[in-house]
CSV table of C-alpha atoms in Angstrom, one decimal:
chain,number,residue,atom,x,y,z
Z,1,UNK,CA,-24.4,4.5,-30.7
Z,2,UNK,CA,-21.2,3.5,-32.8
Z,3,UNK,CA,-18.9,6.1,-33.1
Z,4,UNK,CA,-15.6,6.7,-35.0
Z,5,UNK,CA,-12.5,6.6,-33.6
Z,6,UNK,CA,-9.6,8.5,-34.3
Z,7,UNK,CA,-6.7,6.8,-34.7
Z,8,UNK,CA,-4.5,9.2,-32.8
Z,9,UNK,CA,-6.5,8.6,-30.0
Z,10,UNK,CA,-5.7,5.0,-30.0
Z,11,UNK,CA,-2.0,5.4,-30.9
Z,12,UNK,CA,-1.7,8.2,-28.3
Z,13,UNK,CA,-3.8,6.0,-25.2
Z,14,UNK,CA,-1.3,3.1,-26.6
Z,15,UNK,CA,1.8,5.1,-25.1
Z,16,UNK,CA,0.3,4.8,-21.7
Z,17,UNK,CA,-1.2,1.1,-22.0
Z,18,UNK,CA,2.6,-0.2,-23.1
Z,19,UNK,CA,4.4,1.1,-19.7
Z,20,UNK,CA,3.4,-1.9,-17.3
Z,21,UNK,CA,2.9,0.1,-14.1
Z,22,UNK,CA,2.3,-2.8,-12.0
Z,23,UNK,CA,2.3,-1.5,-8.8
Z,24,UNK,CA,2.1,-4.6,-6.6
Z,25,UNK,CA,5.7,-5.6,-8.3
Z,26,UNK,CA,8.4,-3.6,-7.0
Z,27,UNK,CA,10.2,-4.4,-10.1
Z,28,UNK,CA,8.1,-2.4,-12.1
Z,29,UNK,CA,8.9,0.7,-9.1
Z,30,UNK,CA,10.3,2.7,-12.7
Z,31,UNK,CA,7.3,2.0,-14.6
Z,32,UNK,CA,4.7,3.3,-12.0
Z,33,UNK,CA,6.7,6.7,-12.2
Z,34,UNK,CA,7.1,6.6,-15.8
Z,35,UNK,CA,3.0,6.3,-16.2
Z,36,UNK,CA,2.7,9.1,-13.3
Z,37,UNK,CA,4.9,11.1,-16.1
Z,38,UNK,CA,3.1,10.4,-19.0
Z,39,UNK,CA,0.1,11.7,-17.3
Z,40,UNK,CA,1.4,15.0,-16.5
Z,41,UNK,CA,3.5,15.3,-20.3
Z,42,UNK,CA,-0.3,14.8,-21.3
Z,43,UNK,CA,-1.9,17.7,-18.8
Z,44,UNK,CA,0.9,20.3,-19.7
Z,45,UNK,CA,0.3,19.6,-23.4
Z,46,UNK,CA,-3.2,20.3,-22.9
Z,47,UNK,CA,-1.9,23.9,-21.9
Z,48,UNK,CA,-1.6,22.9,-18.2
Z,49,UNK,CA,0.5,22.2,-15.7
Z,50,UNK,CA,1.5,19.6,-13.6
Z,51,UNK,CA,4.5,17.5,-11.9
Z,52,UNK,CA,4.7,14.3,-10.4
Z,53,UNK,CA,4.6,14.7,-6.2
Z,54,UNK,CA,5.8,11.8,-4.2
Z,55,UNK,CA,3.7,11.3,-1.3
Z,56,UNK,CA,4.7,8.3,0.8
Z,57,UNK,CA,7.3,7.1,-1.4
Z,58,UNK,CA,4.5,7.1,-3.9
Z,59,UNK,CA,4.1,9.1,-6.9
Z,60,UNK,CA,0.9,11.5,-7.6
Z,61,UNK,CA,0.4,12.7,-10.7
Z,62,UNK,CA,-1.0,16.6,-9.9
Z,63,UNK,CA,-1.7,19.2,-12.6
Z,64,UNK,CA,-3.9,21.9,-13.4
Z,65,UNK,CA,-5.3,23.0,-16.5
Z,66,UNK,CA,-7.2,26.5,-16.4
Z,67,UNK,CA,-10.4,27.5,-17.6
Z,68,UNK,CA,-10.2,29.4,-21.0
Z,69,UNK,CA,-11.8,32.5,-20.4
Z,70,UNK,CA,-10.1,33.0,-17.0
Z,71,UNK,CA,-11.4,34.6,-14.0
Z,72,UNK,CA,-14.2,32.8,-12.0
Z,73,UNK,CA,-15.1,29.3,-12.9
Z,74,UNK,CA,-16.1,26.1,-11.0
Z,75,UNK,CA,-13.4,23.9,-10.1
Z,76,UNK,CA,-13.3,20.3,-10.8
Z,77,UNK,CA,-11.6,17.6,-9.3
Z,78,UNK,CA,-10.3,14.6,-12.3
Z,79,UNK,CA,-8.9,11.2,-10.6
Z,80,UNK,CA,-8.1,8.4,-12.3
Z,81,UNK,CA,-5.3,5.7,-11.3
Z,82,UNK,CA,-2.2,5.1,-13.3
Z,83,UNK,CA,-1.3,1.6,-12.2
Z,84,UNK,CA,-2.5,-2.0,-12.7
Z,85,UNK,CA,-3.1,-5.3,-12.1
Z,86,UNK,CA,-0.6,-7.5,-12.9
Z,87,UNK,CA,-1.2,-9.9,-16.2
Z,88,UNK,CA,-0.5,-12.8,-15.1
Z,89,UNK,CA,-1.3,-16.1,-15.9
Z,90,UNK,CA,0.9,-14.9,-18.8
Z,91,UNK,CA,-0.3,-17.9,-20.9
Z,92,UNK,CA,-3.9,-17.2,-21.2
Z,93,UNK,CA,-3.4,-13.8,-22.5
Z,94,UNK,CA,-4.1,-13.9,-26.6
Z,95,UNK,CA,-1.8,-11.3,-27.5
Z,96,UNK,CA,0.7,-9.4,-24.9
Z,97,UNK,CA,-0.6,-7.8,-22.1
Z,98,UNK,CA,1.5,-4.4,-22.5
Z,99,UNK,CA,1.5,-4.4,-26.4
Z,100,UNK,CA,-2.0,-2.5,-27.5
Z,101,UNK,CA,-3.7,-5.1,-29.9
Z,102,UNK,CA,-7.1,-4.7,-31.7
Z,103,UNK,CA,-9.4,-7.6,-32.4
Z,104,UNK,CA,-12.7,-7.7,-33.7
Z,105,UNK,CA,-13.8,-4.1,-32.7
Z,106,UNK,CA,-12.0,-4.1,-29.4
Z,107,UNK,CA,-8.8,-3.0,-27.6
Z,108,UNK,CA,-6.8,-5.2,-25.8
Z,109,UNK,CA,-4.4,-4.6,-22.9
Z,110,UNK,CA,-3.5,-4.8,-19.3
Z,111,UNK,CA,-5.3,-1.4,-18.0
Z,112,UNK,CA,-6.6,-0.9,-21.0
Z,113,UNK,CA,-10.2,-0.5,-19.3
Z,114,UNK,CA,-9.0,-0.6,-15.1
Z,115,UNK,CA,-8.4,2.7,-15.3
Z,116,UNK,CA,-5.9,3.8,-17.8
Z,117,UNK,CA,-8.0,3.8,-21.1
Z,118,UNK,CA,-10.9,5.4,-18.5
Z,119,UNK,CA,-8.8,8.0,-17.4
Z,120,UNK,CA,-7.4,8.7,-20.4
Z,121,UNK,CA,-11.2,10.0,-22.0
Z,122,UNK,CA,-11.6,12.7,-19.2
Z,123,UNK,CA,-8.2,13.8,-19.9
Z,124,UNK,CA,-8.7,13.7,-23.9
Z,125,UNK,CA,-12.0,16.0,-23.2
Z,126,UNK,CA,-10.3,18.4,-21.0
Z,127,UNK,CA,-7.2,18.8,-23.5
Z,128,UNK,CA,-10.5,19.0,-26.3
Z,129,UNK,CA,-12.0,21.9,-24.7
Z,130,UNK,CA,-8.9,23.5,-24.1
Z,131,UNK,CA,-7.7,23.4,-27.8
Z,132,UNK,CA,-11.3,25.2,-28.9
Z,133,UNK,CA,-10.9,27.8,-25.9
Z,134,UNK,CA,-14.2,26.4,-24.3
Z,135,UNK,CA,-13.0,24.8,-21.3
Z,136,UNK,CA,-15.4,26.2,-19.0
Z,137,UNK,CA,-14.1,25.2,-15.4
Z,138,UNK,CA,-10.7,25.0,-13.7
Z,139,UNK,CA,-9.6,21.4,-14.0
Z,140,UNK,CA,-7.9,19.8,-11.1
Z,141,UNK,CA,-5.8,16.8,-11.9
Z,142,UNK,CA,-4.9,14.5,-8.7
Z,143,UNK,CA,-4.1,10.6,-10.3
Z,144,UNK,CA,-2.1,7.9,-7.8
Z,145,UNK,CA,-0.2,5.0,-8.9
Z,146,UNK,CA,-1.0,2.3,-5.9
Z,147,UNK,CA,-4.7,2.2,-6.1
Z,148,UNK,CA,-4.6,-0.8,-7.2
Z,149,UNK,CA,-2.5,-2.3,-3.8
Z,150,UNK,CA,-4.9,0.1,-1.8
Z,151,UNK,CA,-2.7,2.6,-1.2
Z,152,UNK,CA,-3.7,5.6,0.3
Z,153,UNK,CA,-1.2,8.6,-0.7
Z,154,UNK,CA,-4.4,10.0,-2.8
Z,155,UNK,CA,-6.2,10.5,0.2
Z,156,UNK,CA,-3.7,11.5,2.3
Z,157,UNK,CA,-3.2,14.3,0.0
Z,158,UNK,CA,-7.2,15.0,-0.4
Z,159,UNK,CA,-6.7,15.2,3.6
Z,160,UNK,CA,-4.1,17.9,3.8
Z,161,UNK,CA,-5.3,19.7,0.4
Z,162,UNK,CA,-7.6,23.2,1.4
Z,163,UNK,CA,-8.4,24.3,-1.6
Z,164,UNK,CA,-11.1,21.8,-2.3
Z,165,UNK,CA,-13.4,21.5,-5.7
Z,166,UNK,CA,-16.9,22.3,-6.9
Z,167,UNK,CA,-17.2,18.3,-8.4
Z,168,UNK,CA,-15.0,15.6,-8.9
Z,169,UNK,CA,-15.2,13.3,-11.8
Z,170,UNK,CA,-14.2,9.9,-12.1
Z,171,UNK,CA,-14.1,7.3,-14.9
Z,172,UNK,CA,-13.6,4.2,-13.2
Z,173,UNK,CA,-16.1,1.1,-12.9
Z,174,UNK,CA,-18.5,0.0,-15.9
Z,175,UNK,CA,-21.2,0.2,-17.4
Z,176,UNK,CA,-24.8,-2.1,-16.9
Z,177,UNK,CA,-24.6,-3.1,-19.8
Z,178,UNK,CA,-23.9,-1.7,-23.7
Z,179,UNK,CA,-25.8,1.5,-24.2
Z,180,UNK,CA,-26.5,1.6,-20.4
Z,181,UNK,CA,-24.0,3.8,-18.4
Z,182,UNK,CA,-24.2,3.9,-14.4
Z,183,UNK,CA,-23.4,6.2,-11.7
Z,184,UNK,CA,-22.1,4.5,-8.6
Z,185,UNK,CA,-23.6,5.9,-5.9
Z,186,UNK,CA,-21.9,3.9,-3.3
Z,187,UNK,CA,-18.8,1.7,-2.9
Z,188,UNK,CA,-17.9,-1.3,-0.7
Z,189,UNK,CA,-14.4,-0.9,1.7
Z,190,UNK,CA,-11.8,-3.2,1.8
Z,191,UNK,CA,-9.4,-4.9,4.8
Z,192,UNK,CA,-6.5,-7.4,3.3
Z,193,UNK,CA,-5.0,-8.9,5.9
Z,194,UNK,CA,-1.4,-11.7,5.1
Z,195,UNK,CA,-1.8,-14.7,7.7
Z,196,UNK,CA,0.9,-16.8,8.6
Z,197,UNK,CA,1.1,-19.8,10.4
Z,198,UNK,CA,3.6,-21.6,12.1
Z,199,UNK,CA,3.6,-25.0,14.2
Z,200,UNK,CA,7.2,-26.4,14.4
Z,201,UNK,CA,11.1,-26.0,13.9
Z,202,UNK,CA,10.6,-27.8,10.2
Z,203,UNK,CA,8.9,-30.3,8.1
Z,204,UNK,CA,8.1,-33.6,9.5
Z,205,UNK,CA,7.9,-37.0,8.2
Z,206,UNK,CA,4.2,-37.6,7.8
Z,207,UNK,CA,4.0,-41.8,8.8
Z,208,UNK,CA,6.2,-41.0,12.2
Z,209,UNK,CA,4.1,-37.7,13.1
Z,210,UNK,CA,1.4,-37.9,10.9
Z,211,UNK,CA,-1.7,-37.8,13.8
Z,212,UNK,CA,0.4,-36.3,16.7
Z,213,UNK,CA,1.9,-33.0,15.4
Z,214,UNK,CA,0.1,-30.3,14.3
Z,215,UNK,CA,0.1,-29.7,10.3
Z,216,UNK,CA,0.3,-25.7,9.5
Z,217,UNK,CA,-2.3,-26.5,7.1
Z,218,UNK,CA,-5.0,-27.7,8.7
Z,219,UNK,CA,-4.9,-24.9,11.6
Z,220,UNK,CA,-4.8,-22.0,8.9
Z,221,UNK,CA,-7.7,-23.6,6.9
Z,222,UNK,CA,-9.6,-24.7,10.0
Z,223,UNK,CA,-9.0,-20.8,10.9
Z,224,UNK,CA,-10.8,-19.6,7.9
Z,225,UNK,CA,-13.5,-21.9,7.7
Z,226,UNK,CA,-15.7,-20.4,10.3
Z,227,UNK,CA,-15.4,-17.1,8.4
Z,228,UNK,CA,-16.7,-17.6,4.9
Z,229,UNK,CA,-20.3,-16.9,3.9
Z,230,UNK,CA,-23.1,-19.7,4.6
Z,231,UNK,CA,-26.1,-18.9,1.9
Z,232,UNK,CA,-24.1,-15.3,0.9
Z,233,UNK,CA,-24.2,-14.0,4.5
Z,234,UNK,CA,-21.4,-13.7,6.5
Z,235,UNK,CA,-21.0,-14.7,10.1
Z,236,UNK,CA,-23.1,-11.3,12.2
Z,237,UNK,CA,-19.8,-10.2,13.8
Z,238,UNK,CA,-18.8,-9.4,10.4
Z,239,UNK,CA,-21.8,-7.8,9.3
Z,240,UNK,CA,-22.0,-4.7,12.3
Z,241,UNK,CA,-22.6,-1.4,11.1
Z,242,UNK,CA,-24.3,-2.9,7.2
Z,243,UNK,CA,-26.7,-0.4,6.3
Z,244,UNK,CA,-29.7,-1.7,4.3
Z,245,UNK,CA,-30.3,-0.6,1.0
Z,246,UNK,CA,-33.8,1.4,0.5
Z,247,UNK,CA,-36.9,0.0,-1.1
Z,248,UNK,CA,-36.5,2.2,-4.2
Z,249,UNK,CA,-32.4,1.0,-4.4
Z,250,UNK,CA,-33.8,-2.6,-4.4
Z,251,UNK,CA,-36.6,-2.2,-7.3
Z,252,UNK,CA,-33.5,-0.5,-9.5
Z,253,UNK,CA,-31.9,-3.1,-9.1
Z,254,UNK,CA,-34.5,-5.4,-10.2
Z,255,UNK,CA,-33.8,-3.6,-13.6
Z,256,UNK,CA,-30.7,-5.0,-13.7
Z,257,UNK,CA,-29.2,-7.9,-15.9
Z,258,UNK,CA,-29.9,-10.5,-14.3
Z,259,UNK,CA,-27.3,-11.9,-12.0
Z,260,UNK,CA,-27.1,-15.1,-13.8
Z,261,UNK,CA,-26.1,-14.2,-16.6
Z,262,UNK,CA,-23.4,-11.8,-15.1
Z,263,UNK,CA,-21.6,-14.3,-13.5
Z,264,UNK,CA,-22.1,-16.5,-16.4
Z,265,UNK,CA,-20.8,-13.4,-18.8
Z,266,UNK,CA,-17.5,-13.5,-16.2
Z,267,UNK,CA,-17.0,-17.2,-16.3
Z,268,UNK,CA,-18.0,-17.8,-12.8
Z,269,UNK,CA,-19.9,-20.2,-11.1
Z,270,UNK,CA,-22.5,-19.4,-8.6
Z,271,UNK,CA,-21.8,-20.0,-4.6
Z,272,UNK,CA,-25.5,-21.9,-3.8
Z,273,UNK,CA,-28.3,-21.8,-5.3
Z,274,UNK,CA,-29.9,-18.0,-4.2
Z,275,UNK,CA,-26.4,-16.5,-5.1
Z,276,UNK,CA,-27.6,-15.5,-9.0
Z,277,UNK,CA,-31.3,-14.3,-7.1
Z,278,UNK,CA,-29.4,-12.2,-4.6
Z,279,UNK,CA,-26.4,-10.9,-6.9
Z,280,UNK,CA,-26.7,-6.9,-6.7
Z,281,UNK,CA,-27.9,-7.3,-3.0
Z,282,UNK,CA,-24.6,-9.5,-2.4
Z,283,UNK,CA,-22.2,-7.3,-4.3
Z,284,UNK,CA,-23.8,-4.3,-3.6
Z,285,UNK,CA,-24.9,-4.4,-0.1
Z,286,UNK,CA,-23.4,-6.8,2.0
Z,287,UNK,CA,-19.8,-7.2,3.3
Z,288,UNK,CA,-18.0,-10.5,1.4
Z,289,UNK,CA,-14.9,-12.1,2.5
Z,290,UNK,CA,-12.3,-13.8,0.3
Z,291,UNK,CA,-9.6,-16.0,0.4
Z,292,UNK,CA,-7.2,-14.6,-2.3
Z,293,UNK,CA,-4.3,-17.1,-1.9
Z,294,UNK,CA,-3.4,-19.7,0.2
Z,295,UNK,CA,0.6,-21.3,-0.1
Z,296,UNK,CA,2.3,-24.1,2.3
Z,297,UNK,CA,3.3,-27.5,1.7
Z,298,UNK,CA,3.9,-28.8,-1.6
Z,299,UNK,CA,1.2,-29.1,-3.6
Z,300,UNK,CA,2.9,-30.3,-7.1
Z,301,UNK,CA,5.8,-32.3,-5.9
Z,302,UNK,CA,5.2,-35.5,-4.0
Z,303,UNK,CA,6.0,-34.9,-0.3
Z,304,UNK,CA,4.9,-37.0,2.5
Z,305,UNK,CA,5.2,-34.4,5.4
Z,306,UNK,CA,3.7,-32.2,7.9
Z,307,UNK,CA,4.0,-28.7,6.9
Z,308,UNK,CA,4.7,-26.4,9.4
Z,309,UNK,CA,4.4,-22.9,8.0
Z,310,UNK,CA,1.3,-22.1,5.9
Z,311,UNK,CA,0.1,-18.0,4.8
Z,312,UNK,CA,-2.7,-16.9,3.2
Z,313,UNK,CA,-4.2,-13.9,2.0
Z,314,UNK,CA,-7.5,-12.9,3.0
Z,315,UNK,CA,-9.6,-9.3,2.5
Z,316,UNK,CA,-13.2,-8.5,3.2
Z,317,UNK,CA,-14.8,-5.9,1.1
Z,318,UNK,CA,-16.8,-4.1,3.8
Z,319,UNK,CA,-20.4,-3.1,2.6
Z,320,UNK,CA,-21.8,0.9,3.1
Z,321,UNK,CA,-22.5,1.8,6.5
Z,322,UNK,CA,-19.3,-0.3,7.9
Z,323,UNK,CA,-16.3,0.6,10.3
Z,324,UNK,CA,-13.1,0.0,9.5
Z,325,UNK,CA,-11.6,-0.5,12.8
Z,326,UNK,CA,-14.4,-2.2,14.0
Z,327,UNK,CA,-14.5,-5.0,11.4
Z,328,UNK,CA,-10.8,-5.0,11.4
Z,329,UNK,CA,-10.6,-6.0,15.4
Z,330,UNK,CA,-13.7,-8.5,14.9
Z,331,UNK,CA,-11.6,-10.2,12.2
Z,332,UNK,CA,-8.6,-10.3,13.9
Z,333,UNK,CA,-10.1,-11.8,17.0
Z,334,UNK,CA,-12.1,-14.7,14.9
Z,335,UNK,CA,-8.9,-16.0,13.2
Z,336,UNK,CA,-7.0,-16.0,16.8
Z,337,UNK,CA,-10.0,-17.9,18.2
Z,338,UNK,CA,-10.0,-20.5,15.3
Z,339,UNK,CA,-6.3,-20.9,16.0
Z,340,UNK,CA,-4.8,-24.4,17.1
Z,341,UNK,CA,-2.9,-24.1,20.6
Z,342,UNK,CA,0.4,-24.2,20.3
Z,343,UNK,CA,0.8,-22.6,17.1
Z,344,UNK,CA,2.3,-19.5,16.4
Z,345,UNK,CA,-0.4,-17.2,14.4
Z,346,UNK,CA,1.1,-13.5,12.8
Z,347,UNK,CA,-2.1,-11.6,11.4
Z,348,UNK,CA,-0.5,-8.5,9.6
Z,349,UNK,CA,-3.3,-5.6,8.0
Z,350,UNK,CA,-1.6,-4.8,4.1
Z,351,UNK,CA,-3.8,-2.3,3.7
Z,352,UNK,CA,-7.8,-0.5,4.7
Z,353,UNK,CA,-10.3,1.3,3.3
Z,354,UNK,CA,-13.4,2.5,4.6
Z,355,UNK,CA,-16.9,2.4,2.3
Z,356,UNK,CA,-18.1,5.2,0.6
Z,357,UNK,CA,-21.3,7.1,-0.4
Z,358,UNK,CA,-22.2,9.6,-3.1
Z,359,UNK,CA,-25.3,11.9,-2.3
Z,360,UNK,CA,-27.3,11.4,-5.9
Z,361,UNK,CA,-29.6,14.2,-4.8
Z,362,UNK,CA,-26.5,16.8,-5.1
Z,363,UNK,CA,-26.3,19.2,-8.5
Z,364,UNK,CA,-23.6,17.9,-10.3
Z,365,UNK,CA,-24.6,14.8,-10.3
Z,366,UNK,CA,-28.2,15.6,-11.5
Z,367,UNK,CA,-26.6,17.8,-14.1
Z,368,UNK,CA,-24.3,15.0,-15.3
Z,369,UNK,CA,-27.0,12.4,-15.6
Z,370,UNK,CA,-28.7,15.4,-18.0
Z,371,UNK,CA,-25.3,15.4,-19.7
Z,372,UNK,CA,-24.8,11.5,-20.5
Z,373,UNK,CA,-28.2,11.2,-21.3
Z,374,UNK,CA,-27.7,13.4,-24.2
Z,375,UNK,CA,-24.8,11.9,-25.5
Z,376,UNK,CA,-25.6,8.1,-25.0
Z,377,UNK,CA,-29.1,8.5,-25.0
Z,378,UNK,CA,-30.3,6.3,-22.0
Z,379,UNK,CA,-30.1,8.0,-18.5
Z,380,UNK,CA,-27.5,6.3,-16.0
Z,381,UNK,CA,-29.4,3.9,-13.5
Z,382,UNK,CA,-27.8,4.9,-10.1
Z,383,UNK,CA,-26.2,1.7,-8.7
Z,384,UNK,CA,-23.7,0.9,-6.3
Z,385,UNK,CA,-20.0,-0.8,-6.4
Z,386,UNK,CA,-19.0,-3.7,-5.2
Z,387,UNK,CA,-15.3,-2.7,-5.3
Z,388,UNK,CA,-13.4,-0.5,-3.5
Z,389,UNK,CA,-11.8,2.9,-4.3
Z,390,UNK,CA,-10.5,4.6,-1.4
Z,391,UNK,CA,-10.6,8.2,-2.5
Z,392,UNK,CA,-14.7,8.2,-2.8
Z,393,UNK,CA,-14.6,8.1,1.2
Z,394,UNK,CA,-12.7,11.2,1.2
Z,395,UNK,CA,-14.0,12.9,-1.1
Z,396,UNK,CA,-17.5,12.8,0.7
Z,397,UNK,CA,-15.5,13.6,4.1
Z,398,UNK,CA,-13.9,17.1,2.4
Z,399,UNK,CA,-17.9,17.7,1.1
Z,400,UNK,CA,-16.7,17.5,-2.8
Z,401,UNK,CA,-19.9,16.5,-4.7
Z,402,UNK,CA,-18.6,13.3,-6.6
Z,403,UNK,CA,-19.8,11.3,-10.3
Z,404,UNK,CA,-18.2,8.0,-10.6
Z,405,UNK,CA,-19.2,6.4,-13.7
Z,406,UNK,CA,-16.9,4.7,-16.6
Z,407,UNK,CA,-17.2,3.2,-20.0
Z,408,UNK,CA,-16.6,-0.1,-20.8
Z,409,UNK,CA,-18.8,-3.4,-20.4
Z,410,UNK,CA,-18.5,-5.6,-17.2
Z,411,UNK,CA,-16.9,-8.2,-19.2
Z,412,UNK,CA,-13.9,-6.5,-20.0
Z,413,UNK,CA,-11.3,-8.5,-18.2
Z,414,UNK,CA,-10.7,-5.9,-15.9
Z,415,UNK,CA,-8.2,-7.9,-13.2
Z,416,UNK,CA,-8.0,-10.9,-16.0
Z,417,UNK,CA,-5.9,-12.0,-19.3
Z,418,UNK,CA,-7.1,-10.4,-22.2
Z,419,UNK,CA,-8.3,-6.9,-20.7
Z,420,UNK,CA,-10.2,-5.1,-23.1
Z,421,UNK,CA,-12.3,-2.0,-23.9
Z,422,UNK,CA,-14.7,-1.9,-27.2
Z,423,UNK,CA,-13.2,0.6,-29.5
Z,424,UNK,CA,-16.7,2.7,-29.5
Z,425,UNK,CA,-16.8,3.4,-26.4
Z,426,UNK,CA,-13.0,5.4,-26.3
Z,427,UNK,CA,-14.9,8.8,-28.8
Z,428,UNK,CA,-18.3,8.2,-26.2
Z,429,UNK,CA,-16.8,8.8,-23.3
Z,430,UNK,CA,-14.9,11.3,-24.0
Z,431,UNK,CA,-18.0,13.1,-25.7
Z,432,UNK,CA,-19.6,12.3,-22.4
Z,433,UNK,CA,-16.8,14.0,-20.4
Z,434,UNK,CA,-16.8,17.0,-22.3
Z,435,UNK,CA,-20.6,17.2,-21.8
Z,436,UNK,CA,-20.6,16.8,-18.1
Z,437,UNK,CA,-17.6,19.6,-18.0
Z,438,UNK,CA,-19.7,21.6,-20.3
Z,439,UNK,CA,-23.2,21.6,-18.0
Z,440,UNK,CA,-20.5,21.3,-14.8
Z,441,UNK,CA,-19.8,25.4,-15.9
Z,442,UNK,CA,-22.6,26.7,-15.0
Z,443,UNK,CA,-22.5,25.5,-11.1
């Protein structure tokens, strides 16, 4: 399966990975445009064209590159987000997080595999095909810049955009494992919500009040605590709408790595004892809800007091089948139940996206399992996600047949120091995109 890889590939993909479009930092505002740029520099070169839209103060990258023997062809949708995570805990990162390095077979940077160095293959086999004159569909470029702080300007466009496509194709997710590529078929929605708490004017001493004033702390944790999972389940308020997953989705599973050694592979510990058992069904399947940060109080200094203000950050990945609003009112009203009298409780929704689902039975995905088969040689399994990416929802709502697949492995740091994509798989996925484009002109 190893292939060789140009080097002007690598050096080229290295201009996008060194712009740190982080969108959650509003100091990196600049950046996030400059990547949207690079992205349509690259389209037009490919003999296309393409600008950079803002929609909602955000920028879209939006281009078009035309079939090359003109007159009726399919059209196909390309997405792929431009922004990422940001890199910290700087410390842990081996080399720098914006500064392309390779070690031992592998490219390392932030976004190097979540989504830049993804997006960057279907774009590298459209510009391919272009260059030999055998681009044999209309190519549709729509990219976004906040998909990473779940914004929605992609689909907002999707919305209000008539003309539509024939396919969409997306590189964004990973693979089962090395040698075995996947089609998700289905992803999970997301709710983040920013709690805060307040209970006083200002810090107290904790010996004179310690006992008789309420401590922000304790009312936001004892808040959350009814809402995390017991045994991987969450509470059944929280689970309305789940839509079980088929007998035959549940023996492909069973093909799967085993989930204890995919947590293991990720460094993580498993939540009780059926957690490794019930991975794919968990992450797959069923809603989860997270506590991504908690702050209040001073938990390096030494500070006998009663904190009165206390926030946290909490999101539930909602699992196929779910309602957004629904689950969004059910969670709202469980954290105001949990709530302490007397304190003052602000529950503010950062962002929403609803689950989405992929019909496997449509044509271009069956022809694009054909096409990766021959290039990789091992059909994709059809799986599901258990992230979130808001435009699969609409593009099932505007009828566009969609294949979401990727190529890198599931330990490649995506979201984590020392991000990385195995240098192989940069020449395979292009050859897989140019394959699926190829079998994608004759819908």
């Amino acid at each position: 399966m190893a292939a060789v890889v140009d080097s002007a590939w690598i050096d080229e993909l290295s201009e996008l990975l060194r712009i740190p479009s982080v969108s959650a930092d509003s100091a990196h505002k600049d950046d996030v445009q400059r990547a949207a740029e690079w992205v349509c520099a690259f389209v037009r070169e490919a003999g296309g064209e393409a600008d950079v839209v803002m929609q909602n103060g955000r920028p879209l990258a939006l281009g078009e590159v035309p079939a090359s023997k003109g007159g009726a062809a399919p059209t196909v949708l390309v997405y792929g987000h431009f922004d990422v995570q940001p890199p910290a805990p700087l410390e842990l990162w081996e080399s720098p997080p914006f500064e392309p390095t390779i070690r031992d077979g592998q490219l390392f940077a932030r976004g190097v595999a979540d989504d830049k160095g993804n997006l960057y293959m279907i774009l590298k086999a459209v510009a391919e095909l272009a260059a030999a004159g055998s681009l044999p569909v209309n190519v549709r470029v729509a990219c976004d810049g906040e998909e990473e702080i779940g914004g929605h300007s992609i689909v907002d466009f999707l919305g209000a955009d008539e003309r539509g496509a024939d396919a969409c194709l997306i590189y964004d997710g990973t693979m089962v494992a090395p040698g075995r590529p996947a089609f998700n078929v289905a992803t999970r929605g997301l709710l983040y919500f920013h709690v805060r708490v307040r209970t006083g004017e200002r810090d107290m001493h904790s010996g004179l009040y310690g006992g008789a004033a309420l401590n922000a702390l304790h009312v936001l944790t004892r808040m959350l605590a009814p809402l995390l999972a017991e045994d991987g389940r969450l509470a059944e308020p929280l689970r309305a709408g789940v839509a079980a997953p088929t007998k035959e989705e549940l023996e492909g599973w069973a093909a799967l790595p085993p989930g204890a050694g995919e947590l293991a592979n990720a460094g993580g510990r498993p939540m009780d004892e059926r957690a490794a058992e019930e991975f794919y069904v968990r992450t797959f399947a069923e809603p989860s809800l997270d506590v991504n940060g908690i702050a209040g109080g001073s938990p390096q200094l030494v500070k006998t007091v009663l904190p009165v203000e206390a926030e946290a950050n909490v999101s539930i990945r909602l699992a196929p089948g779910q309602q957004v609003e629904e689950i969004r009112d059910v969670l709202e009203q469980l954290l105001r139940e949990s709530a302490a009298p007397g304190a003052d409780v602000e529950i503010e929704l950062a962002s929403a996206a609803p689950p989405g689902l992929v019909d496997p039975s449509s044509a271009p995905l069956q022809l694009a399992l054909d096409a990766v088969e021959r290039v990789v040689g091992a059909r994709p399994l059809l799986t599901r996600s258990g992230g979130t990416l808001p435009i699969v929802a609409a593009l099932a709502e505007k009828g566009i047949p969609t294949v979401l697949t990727a190529f890198n492995l599931p330990d490649c740091g995506a979201h984590a120091p020392n991000e990385r994509l195995p240098l192989e798989y940069l020449p395979l996925g292009v050859a897989a995109a140019r394959e699926i484009l190829a079998a994608w002109g004759r819908l």
